[in-house]
Every structure is written in structure tokens, then in C-alpha cells.
CSV table of C-alpha atoms in Angstrom, one decimal:
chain,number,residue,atom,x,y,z
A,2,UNK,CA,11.7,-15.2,119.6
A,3,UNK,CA,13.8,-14.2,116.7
A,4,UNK,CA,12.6,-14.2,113.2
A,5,UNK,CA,14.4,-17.3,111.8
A,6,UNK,CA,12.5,-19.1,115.2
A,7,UNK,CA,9.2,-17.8,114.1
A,8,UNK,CA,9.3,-18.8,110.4
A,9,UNK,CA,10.6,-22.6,111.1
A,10,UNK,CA,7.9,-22.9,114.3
A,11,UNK,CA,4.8,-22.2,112.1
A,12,UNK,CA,6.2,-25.0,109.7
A,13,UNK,CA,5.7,-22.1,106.9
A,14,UNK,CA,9.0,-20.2,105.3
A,15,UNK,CA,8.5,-16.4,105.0
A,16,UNK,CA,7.8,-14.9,101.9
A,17,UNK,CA,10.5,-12.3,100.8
A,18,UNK,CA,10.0,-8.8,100.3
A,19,UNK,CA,12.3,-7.8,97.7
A,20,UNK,CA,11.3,-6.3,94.0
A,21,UNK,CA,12.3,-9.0,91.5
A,22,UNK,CA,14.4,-7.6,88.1
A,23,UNK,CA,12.3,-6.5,85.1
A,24,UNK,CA,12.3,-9.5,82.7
A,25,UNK,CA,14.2,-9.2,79.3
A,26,UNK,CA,13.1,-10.6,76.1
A,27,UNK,CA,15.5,-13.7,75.6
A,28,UNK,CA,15.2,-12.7,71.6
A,29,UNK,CA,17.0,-9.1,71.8
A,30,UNK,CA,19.9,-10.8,74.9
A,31,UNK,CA,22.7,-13.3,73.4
A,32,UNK,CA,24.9,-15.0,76.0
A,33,UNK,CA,28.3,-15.0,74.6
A,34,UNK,CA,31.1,-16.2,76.4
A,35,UNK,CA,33.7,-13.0,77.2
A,36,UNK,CA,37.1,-13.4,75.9
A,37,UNK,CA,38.7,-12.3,78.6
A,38,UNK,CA,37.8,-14.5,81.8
A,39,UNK,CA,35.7,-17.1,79.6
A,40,UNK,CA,32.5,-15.8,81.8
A,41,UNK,CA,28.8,-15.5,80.2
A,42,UNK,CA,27.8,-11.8,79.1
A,43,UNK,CA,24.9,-10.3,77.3
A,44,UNK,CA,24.9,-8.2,74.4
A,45,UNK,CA,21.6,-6.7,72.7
A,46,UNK,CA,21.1,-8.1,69.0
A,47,UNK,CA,21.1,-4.4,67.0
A,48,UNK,CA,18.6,-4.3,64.5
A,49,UNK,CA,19.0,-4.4,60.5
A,50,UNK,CA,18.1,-1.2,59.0
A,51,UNK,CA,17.8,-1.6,54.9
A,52,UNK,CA,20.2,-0.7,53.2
A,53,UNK,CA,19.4,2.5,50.7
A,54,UNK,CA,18.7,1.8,47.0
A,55,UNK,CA,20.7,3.2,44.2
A,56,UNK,CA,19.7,4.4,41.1
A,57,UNK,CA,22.8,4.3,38.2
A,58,UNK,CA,21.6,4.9,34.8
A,59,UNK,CA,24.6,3.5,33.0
A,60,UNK,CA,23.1,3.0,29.6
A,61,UNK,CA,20.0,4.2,27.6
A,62,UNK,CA,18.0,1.1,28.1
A,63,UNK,CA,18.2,1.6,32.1
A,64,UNK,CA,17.4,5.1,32.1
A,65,UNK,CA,14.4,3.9,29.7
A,66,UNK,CA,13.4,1.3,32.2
A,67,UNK,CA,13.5,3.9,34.9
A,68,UNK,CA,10.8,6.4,32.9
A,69,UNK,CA,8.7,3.9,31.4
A,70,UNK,CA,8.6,0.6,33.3
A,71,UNK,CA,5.6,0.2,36.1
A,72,UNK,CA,8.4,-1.7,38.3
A,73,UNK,CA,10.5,1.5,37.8
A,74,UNK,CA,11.4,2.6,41.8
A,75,UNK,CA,10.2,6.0,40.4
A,76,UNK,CA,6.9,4.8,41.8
A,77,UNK,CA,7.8,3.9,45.3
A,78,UNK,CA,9.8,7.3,45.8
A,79,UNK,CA,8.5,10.6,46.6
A,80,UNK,CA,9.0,12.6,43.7
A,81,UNK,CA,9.4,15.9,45.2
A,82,UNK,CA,12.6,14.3,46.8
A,83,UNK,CA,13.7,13.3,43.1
A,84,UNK,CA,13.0,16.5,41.4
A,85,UNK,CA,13.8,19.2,43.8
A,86,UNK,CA,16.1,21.9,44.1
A,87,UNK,CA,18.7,20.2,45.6
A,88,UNK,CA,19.0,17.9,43.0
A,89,UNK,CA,19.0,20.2,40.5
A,90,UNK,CA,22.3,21.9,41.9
A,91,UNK,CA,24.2,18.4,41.9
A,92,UNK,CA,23.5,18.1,37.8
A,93,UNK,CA,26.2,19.1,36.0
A,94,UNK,CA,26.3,22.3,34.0
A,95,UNK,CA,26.0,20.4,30.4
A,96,UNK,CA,22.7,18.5,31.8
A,97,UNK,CA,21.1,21.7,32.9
A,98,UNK,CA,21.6,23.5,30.0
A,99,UNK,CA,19.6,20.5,28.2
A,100,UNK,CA,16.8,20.6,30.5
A,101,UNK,CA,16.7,24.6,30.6
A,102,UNK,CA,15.1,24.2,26.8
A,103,UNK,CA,12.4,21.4,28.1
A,104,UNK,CA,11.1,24.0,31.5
A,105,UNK,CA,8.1,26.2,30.8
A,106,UNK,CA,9.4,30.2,30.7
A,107,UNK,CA,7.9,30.9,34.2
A,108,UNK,CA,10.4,28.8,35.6
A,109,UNK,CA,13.4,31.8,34.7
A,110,UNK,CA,14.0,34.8,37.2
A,111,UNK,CA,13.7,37.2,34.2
A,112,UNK,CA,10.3,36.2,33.0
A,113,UNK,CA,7.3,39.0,33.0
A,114,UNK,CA,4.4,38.2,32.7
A,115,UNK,CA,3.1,40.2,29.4
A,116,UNK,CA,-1.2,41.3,28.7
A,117,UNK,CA,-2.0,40.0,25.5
A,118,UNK,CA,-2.4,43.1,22.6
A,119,UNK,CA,-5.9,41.8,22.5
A,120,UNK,CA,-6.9,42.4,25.9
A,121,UNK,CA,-9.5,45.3,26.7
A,122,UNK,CA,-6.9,47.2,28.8
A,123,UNK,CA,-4.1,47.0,26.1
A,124,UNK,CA,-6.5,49.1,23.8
A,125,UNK,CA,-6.7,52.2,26.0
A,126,UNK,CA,-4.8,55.1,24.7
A,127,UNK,CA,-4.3,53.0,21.3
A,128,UNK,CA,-5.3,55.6,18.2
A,129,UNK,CA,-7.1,53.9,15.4
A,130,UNK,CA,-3.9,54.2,13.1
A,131,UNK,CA,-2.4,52.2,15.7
A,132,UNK,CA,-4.2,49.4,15.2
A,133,UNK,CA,-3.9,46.0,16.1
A,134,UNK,CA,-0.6,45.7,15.5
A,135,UNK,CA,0.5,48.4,18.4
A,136,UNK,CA,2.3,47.1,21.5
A,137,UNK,CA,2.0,48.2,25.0
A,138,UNK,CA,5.8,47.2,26.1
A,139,UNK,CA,8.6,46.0,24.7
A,140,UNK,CA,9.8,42.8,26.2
A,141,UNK,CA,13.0,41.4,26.0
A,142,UNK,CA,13.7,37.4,24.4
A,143,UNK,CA,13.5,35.2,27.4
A,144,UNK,CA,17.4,34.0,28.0
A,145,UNK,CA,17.1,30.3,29.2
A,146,UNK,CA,20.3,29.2,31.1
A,147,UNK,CA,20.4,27.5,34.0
A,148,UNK,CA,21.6,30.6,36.2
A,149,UNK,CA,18.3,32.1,35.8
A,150,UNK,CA,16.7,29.0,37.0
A,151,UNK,CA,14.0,30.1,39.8
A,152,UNK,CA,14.8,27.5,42.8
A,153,UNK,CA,11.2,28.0,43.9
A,154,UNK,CA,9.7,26.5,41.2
A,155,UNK,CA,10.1,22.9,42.7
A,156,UNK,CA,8.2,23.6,45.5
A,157,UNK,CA,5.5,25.7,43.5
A,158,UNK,CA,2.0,23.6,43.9
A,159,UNK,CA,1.9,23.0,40.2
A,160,UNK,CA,4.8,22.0,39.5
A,161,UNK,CA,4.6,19.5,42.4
A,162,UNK,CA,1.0,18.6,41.2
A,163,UNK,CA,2.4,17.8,37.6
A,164,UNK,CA,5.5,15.8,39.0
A,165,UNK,CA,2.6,13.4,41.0
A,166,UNK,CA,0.7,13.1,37.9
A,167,UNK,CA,3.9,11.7,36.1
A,168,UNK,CA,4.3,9.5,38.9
A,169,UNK,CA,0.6,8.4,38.5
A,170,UNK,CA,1.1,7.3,35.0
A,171,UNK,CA,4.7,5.9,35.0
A,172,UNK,CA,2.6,3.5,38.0
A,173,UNK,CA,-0.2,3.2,35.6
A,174,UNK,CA,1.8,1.8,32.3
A,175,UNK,CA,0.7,5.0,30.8
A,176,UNK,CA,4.5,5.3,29.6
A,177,UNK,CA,5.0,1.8,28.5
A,178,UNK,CA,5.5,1.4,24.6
A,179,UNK,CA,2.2,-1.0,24.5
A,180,UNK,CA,0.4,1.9,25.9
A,181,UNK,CA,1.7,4.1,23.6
A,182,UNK,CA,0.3,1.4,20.2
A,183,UNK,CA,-2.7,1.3,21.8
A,184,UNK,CA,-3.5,4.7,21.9
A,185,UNK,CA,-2.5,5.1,18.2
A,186,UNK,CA,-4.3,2.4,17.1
A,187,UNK,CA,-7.5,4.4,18.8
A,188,UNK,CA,-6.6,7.4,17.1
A,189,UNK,CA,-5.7,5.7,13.6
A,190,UNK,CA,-9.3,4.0,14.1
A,191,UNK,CA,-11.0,7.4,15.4
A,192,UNK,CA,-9.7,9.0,12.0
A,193,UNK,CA,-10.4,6.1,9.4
A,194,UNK,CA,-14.2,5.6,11.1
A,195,UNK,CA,-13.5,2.2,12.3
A,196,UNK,CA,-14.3,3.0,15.5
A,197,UNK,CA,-17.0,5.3,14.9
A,198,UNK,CA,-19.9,5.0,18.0
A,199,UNK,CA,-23.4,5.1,16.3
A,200,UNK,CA,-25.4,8.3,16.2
A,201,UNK,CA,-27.7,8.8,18.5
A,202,UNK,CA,-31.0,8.8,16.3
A,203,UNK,CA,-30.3,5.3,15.0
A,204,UNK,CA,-29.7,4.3,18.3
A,205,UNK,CA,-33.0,5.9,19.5
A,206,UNK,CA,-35.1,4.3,16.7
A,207,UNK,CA,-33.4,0.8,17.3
A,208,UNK,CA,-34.2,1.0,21.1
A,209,UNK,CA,-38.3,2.9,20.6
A,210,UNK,CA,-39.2,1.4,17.6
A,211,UNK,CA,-42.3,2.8,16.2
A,212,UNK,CA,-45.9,1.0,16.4
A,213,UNK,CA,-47.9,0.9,13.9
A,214,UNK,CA,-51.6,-0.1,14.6
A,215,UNK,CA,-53.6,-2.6,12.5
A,216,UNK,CA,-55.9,-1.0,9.7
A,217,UNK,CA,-59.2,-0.5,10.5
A,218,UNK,CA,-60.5,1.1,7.1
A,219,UNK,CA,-60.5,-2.2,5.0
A,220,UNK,CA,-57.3,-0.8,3.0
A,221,UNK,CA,-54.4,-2.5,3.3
A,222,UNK,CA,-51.9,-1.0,5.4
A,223,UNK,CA,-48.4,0.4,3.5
A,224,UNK,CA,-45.5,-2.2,4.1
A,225,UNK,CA,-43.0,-1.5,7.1
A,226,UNK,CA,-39.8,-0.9,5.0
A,227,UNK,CA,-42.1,2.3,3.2
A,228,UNK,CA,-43.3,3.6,6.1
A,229,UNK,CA,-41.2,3.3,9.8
A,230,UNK,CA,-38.1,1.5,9.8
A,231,UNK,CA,-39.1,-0.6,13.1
A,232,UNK,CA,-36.9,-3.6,13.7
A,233,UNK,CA,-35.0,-3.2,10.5
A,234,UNK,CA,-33.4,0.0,12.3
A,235,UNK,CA,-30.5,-2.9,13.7
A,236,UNK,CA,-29.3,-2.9,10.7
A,237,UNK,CA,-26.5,-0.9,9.5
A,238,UNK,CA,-24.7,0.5,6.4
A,239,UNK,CA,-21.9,-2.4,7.1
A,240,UNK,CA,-24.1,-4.8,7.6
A,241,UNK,CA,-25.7,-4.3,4.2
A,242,UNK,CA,-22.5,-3.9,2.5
A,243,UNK,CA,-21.6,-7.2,4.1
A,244,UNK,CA,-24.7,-9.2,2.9
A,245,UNK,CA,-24.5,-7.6,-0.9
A,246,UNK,CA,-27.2,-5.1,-0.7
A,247,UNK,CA,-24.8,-2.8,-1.3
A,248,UNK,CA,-21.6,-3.2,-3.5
A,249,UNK,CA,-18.3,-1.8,-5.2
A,250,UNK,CA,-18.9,0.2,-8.1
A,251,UNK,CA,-22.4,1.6,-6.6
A,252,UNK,CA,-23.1,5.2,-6.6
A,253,UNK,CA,-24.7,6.6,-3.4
A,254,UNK,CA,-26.5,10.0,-4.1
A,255,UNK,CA,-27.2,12.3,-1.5
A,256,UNK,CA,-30.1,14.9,-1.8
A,257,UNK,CA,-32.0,16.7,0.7
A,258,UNK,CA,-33.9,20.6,0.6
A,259,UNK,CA,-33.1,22.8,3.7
A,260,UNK,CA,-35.2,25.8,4.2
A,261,UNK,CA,-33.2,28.5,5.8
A,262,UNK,CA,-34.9,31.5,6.6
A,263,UNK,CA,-36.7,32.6,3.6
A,264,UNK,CA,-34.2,30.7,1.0
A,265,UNK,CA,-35.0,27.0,0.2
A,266,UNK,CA,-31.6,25.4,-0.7
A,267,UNK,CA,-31.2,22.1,-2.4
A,268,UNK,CA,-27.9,20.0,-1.8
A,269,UNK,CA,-26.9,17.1,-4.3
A,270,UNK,CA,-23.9,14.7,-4.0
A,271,UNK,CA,-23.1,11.2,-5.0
A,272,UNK,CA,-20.5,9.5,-3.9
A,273,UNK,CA,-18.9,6.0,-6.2
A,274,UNK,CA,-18.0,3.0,-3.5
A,275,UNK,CA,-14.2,1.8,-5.1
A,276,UNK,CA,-14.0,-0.9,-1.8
A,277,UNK,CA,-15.4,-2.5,0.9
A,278,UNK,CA,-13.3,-3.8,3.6
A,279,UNK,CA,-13.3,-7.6,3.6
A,280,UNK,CA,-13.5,-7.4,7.9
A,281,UNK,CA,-14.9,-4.8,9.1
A,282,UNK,CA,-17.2,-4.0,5.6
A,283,UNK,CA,-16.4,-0.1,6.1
A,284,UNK,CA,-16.7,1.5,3.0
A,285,UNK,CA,-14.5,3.4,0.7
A,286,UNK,CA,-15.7,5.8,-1.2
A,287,UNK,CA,-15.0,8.7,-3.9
A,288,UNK,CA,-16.7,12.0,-4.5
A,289,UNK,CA,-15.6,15.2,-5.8
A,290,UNK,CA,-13.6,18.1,-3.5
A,291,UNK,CA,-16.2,21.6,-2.3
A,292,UNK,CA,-19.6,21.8,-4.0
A,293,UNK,CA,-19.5,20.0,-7.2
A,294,UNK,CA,-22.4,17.4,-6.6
A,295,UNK,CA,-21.6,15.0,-9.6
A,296,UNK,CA,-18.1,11.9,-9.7
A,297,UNK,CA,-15.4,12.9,-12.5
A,298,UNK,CA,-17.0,11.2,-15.7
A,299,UNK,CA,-13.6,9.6,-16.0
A,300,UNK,CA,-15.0,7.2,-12.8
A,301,UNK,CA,-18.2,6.4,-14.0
A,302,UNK,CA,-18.2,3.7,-17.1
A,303,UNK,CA,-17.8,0.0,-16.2
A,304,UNK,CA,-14.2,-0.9,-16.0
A,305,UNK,CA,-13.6,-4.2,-17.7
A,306,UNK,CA,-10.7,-4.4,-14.7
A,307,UNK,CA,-9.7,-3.1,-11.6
A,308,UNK,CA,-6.4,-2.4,-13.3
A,309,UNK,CA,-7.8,0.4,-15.8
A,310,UNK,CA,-10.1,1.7,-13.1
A,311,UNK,CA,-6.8,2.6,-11.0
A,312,UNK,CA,-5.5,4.4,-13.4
A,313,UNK,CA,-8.6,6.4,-14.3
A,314,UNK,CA,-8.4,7.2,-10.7
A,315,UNK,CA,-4.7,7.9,-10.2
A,316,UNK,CA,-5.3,10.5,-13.0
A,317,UNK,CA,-8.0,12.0,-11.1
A,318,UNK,CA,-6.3,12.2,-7.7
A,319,UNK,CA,-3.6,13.6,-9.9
A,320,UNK,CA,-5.5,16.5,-11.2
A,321,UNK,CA,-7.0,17.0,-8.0
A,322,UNK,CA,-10.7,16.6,-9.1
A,323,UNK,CA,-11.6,13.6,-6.4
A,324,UNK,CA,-11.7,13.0,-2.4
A,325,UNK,CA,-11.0,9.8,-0.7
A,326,UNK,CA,-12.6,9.3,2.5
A,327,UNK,CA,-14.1,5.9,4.8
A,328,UNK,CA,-18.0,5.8,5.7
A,329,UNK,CA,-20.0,3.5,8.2
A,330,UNK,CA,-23.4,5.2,8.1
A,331,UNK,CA,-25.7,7.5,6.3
A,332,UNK,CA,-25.7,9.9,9.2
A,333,UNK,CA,-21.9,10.1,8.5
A,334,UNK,CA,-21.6,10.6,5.3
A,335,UNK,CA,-24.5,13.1,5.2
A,336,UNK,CA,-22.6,14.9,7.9
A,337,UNK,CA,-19.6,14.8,6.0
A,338,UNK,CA,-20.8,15.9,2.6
A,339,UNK,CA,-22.6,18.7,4.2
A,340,UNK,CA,-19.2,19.9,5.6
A,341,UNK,CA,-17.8,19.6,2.8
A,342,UNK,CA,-19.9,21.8,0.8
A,343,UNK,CA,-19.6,24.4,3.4
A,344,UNK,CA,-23.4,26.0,2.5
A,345,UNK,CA,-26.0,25.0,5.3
A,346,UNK,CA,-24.0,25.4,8.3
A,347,UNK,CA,-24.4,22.6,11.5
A,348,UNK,CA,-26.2,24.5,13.7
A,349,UNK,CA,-29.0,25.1,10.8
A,350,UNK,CA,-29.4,21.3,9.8
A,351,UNK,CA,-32.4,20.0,11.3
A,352,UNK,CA,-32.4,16.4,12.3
A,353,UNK,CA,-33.5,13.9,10.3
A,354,UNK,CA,-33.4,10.2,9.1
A,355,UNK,CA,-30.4,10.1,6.7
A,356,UNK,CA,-31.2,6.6,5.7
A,357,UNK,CA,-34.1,8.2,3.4
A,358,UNK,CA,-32.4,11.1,1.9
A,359,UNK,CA,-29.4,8.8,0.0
A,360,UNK,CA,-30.3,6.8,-2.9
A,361,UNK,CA,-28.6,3.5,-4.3
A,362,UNK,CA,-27.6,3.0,-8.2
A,363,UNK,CA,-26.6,0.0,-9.8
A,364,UNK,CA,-25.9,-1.5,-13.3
A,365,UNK,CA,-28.4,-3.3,-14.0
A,366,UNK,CA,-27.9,-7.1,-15.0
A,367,UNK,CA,-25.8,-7.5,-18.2
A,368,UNK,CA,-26.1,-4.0,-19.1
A,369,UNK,CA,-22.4,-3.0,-17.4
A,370,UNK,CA,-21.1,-5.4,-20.2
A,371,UNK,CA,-22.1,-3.7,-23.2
A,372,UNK,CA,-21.2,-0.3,-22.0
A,373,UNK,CA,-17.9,-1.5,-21.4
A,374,UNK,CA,-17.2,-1.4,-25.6
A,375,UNK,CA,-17.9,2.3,-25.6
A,376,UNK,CA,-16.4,4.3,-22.4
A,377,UNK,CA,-17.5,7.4,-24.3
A,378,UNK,CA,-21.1,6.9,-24.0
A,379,UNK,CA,-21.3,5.7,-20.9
A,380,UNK,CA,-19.6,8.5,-20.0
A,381,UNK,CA,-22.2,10.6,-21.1
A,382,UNK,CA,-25.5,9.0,-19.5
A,383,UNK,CA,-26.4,9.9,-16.3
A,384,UNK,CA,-24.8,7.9,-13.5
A,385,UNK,CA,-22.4,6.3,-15.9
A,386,UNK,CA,-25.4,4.4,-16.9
A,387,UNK,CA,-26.4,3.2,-13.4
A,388,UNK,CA,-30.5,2.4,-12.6
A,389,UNK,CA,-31.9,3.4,-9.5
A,390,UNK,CA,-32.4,1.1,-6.8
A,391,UNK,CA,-34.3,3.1,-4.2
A,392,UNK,CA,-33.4,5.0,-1.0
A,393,UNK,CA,-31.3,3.5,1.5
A,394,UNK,CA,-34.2,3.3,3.8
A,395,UNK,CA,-36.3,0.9,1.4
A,396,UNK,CA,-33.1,-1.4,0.7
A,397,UNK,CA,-33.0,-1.8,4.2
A,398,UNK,CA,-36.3,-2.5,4.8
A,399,UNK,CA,-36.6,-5.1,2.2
A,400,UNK,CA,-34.1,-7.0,2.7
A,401,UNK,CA,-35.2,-7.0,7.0
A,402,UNK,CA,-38.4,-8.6,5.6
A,403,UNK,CA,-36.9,-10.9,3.0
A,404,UNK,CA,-34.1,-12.6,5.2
């Protein structure tokens, strides 16, 4: 019986043997019809590559875009294809004798590494007439054209490490103008005292305030603001300046006793408030330049306006006989007038509460009006006249309790 016979008997047809083709994705095979006999063929679709992008920088404002700007494709490069040596051989010679004045001097074929004079093993063999002014070797000027440009300097780890970094920050905004204003305004702020972080002992004695137990003796126990500042410690120089307690035309004196060794020294300053910042209520004040403890006498009567006060102190500041500066806490101007009078040094100033140590004066009321007729003897009294108020530290604590 034959094989056809045996499939058709059984009433089954026979399964066939043969491997099928491997299917192809219908996405990647296009039938097109062929030109020539009008028959179907199949073509695989070829796949988009992007195309390369192109940095031109035409004008100033693109190449600033390009160092600056956090969308800058800087950031989505690697830099060490950017600034290599290969790119550094297409610059033309102008542009590389630009940047040769911007590399560091290691960067140069000719550069040798030179000991300073200072160094223990540049002494040796030096006689004392000699002196510090001897040199070991004589080294010639560094030459900086691009022909003595080391090509290994791209691929030196620092160089690559510092490249990175100015990657990090152009991704950053670090090179944006904003960033730029706002790190000056920091700075400006850092040197005018604006933004000035407490010191730590007024922070200590406003987070531990002291306890002071009842009496138990039948005498009555010594108010708060004469004793321990306590809660009144929240309260700072700006805040009293703010509230009154403190005003323009004031005098703050400064005087403390520091026992050095065997010598007891006693330093004296006062320092006139001209302003107080309507915002902030940082204070400006005046004081005289080195060790001279006492204002100009020019700056002490009443003025009658602030017009003839400015020009008693434009004379001054022309004659060189007062100092400007901004204040936001006794500690600071304590530490500042200490400086200032360059005699107990900062590593012999023991710590202590500056709020106690800097006394308030204050025409009293009515009286800055009749010393105004005669500048010359107000002149001549002590403070210009001024009463004393207190210490800083009872002002305080008074006007805690009173408010």
C-alpha cells in the first residue's frame, strides 16, 4: 500500500515533516512593489541614528549662553572630549596664544619645579652673610607660547578633575549671573554684620537659662534683670534699638579689667550710635581709630540738626580722628574694640557676658536743649553731657520685665 493509500484509508492526512521559515517581525519588512516586473519585495526599514549636534558660537551672547546657562550642552558632553588635546591643535594660533596667559605654569614643557629659599634644604651650605636673600639656582622667566604647551596636561588627573568640577557647576547654576548677586549680596551682608549668626554664649544662655531658687532666709531675693539674665537672654541689641531702649545719639562705653599674667590691664572705649537702620535696626556707630578710649569732643554736644552734626563729622573723618563701623551685639562690638586696640590679644580674653561690661548714656530729658546754646561746654563735660543709664545687661532686663 503506498503512502498516499495509507493516509486517505485512516481518514487522517499526514502531518508534514518539513522545518517551517523563522518568522520576521512585520515592523522592520515593507512590501513594496519592484519597479521592474511590478512583483512584491521586502526591504528592511534602516534605523534613524541622531543626527550630531553643533556648537557655533557666532556672537558673544551664545558663547555666554554656552558657559553660563544650566541648558548649556556643556552639561550633557563629556568634557574631557571638549577640552583635550585634539582640540587644542584645531584652535587657531591667535586663540592659543590667549589661553596660554589663563593655563597654570606647569602646563609649559620648560617649567622646573623650583624649592622655596625658605625650605630647610635650601639653607645648607648658605653662610650667614648670605642670608635670606641667597638663591640656590637661577631659573629662567617661564616663556608661555603655545609651542611649549605640554599635550599631557589634558589627560593629567587634575586637570580632568577640575574640568568635571566646571561641569558640575555650569549644571548647577553656579555660573548664572543670579548666582553670582547672590553670593555678593552674602558677602556684602557678611562684611556690614547683617548677617551676622549669634555668638554662641548668648545662644547657650537663651537655650539653659539659669534657675534661680526661691528665698528661704526671709530676705527678699535680688530682681532677675540684676542677677541672671534668664528669659530676657531672647532679646538682642536690635531688638532694643528697635523698641527705643536704645537710641541715636547714645554713647555705649565699653570697660572691662583683664589680668594677664602678673599685669592687670584695664580697657576703656565708648562708642556714639549716629543711626539705626529703619529694617533691620543694625546699628551705626562711631569711635575713635587704635587705643584712644574717648569720641572726638567735636561729636559729643547736642546737635540742634542732623545737618551740623554731618559736618562736625565730615570734619572728623577728614582729619582722620573717627571709625565707622555696623554692630548687632555686645559680643561684637566688644570683640571688635578689643581688636582694635591691639593690647590683650584673643587667645588671652577669657569669656564672658558682654552684655554687663558696656554701659548706656543718655541726655537726660530737656537737658540736651540747653546745652545746645553753648557747644563749648558741653564739649567739656564728660560724655558731652550724657547721664548714665546702666549696663546693657540691666536695660535689658528691665525692659523683659516691664513689657
Amino acid at each position: 500500500m503506498s503512502e498516499t493509500e495509507a493516509s486517505t484509508s485512516t481518514g487522517r492526512p499526514k502531518r508534514s515533516t518539513k522545518v517551517p521559515n523563522k518568522y520576521v517581525e512585520s515592523h522592520n519588512i515593507l512590501q513594496q512593489p519592484s519597479k521592474a516586473n511590478g512583483t512584491l519585495r521586502q526591504t528592511q526599514k534602516r534605523k534613524k541614528y541622531d543626527e550630531p549636534v553643533e556648537i557655533i558660537a557666532e556672537s558673544p551672547d551664545t558663547l555666554d549662553f554656552i558657559l553660563t546657562d544650566i541648558k548649556s550642552p556643556l552639561t550633557t558632553m563629556d568634557i574631557s572630549d571638549v577640552v583635550s588635546a585634539a582640540a587644542w591643535g584645531m584652535l587657531s594660533d591667535e586663540a592659543k596664544q590667549k589661553l596660554c596667559h589663563h593655563l597654570p605654569p606647569t602646563a609649559f614643557l620648560d617649567y622646573q619645579p623650583v624649592v622655596d629659599r625658605s625650605h630647610p634644604s635650601q639653607r645648607v651650605g648658605r653662610t650667614p652673610e648670605e642670608g635670606a636673600n641667597h638663591d640656590a639656582m637661577d631659573v629662567d622667566p617661564l616663556q608661555r607660547i603655545p609651542g611649549h604647551v605640554d599635550s599631557a596636561m589634558f589627560t593629567d588627573p587634575h586637570f580632568e578633575s577640575a574640568a568635571r568640577t566646571f561641569q558640575d557647576h555650569l549644571y548647577s547654576g553656579w555660573l548664572t549671573e543670579a548666582h553670582r548677586e547672590l553670593v555678593n549680596s552674602h558677602q556684602d551682608g557678611i562684611r556690614s554684620g547683617i548677617l551676622h549668626a549669634p555668638w554662641k554664649d548668648d545662644v547657650w544662655i537663651r537655650d539653659h537659662p539659669p534657675i534661680v531658687p526661691p528665698s528661704t532666709t526671709g530676705i527678699m531675693a535680688q530682681p532677675e534683670s540684676s542677677q541672671q539674665a534668664g528669659d530676657a537672654a531672647g532679646l538682642r541689641l536690635t531688638d532694643l534699638a528697635q523698641y527705643g531702649v536704645v537710641k541715636t545719639g547714645d554713647i555705649i562705653s565699653y570697660k572691662r579689667t583683664f589680668k594677664i599674667d602678673t599685669l592687670t590691664l584695664t580697657i576703656e572705649k565708648d562708642v556714639l550710635i549716629r543711626a539705626i537702620h529703619p529694617k533691620s535696626f543694625v546699628i551705626t556707630v562711631l569711635t575713635s581709630p587704635g587705643a584712644d578710649s574717648a569720641i572726638p569732643s567735636s561729636l559729643l554736644p547736642p546737635f540742634a540738626s542732623a545737618h551740623d552734626f554731618n559736618a562736625a563729622y565730615d570734619s572728623a573723618c577728614a582729619e582722620s580722628i573717627v571709625r565707622e563701623m555696623i554692630i548687632t551685639s555686645p559680643s561684637q562690638l566688644e570683640n571688635t574694640l578689643l581688636d582694635m586696640d591691639g593690647t590683650v590679644e584673643r587667645n588671652r580674653r577669657p569669656h564672658s557676658n558682654a552684655w554687663k561690661h558696656t554701659t548706656l548714656w543718655r541726655f537726660a530729658e530737656g537737658r540736651d536743649v540747653g546745652l545746645q546754646g553753648d557747644l563749648q561746654i558741653a564739649m567739656l563735660l564728660e560724655k558731652g553731657g550724657r547721664e548714665c543709664y546702666g549696663t546693657l545687661f540691666y536695660l535689658r532686663g528691665c525692659f523683659y520685665h516691664e513689657n
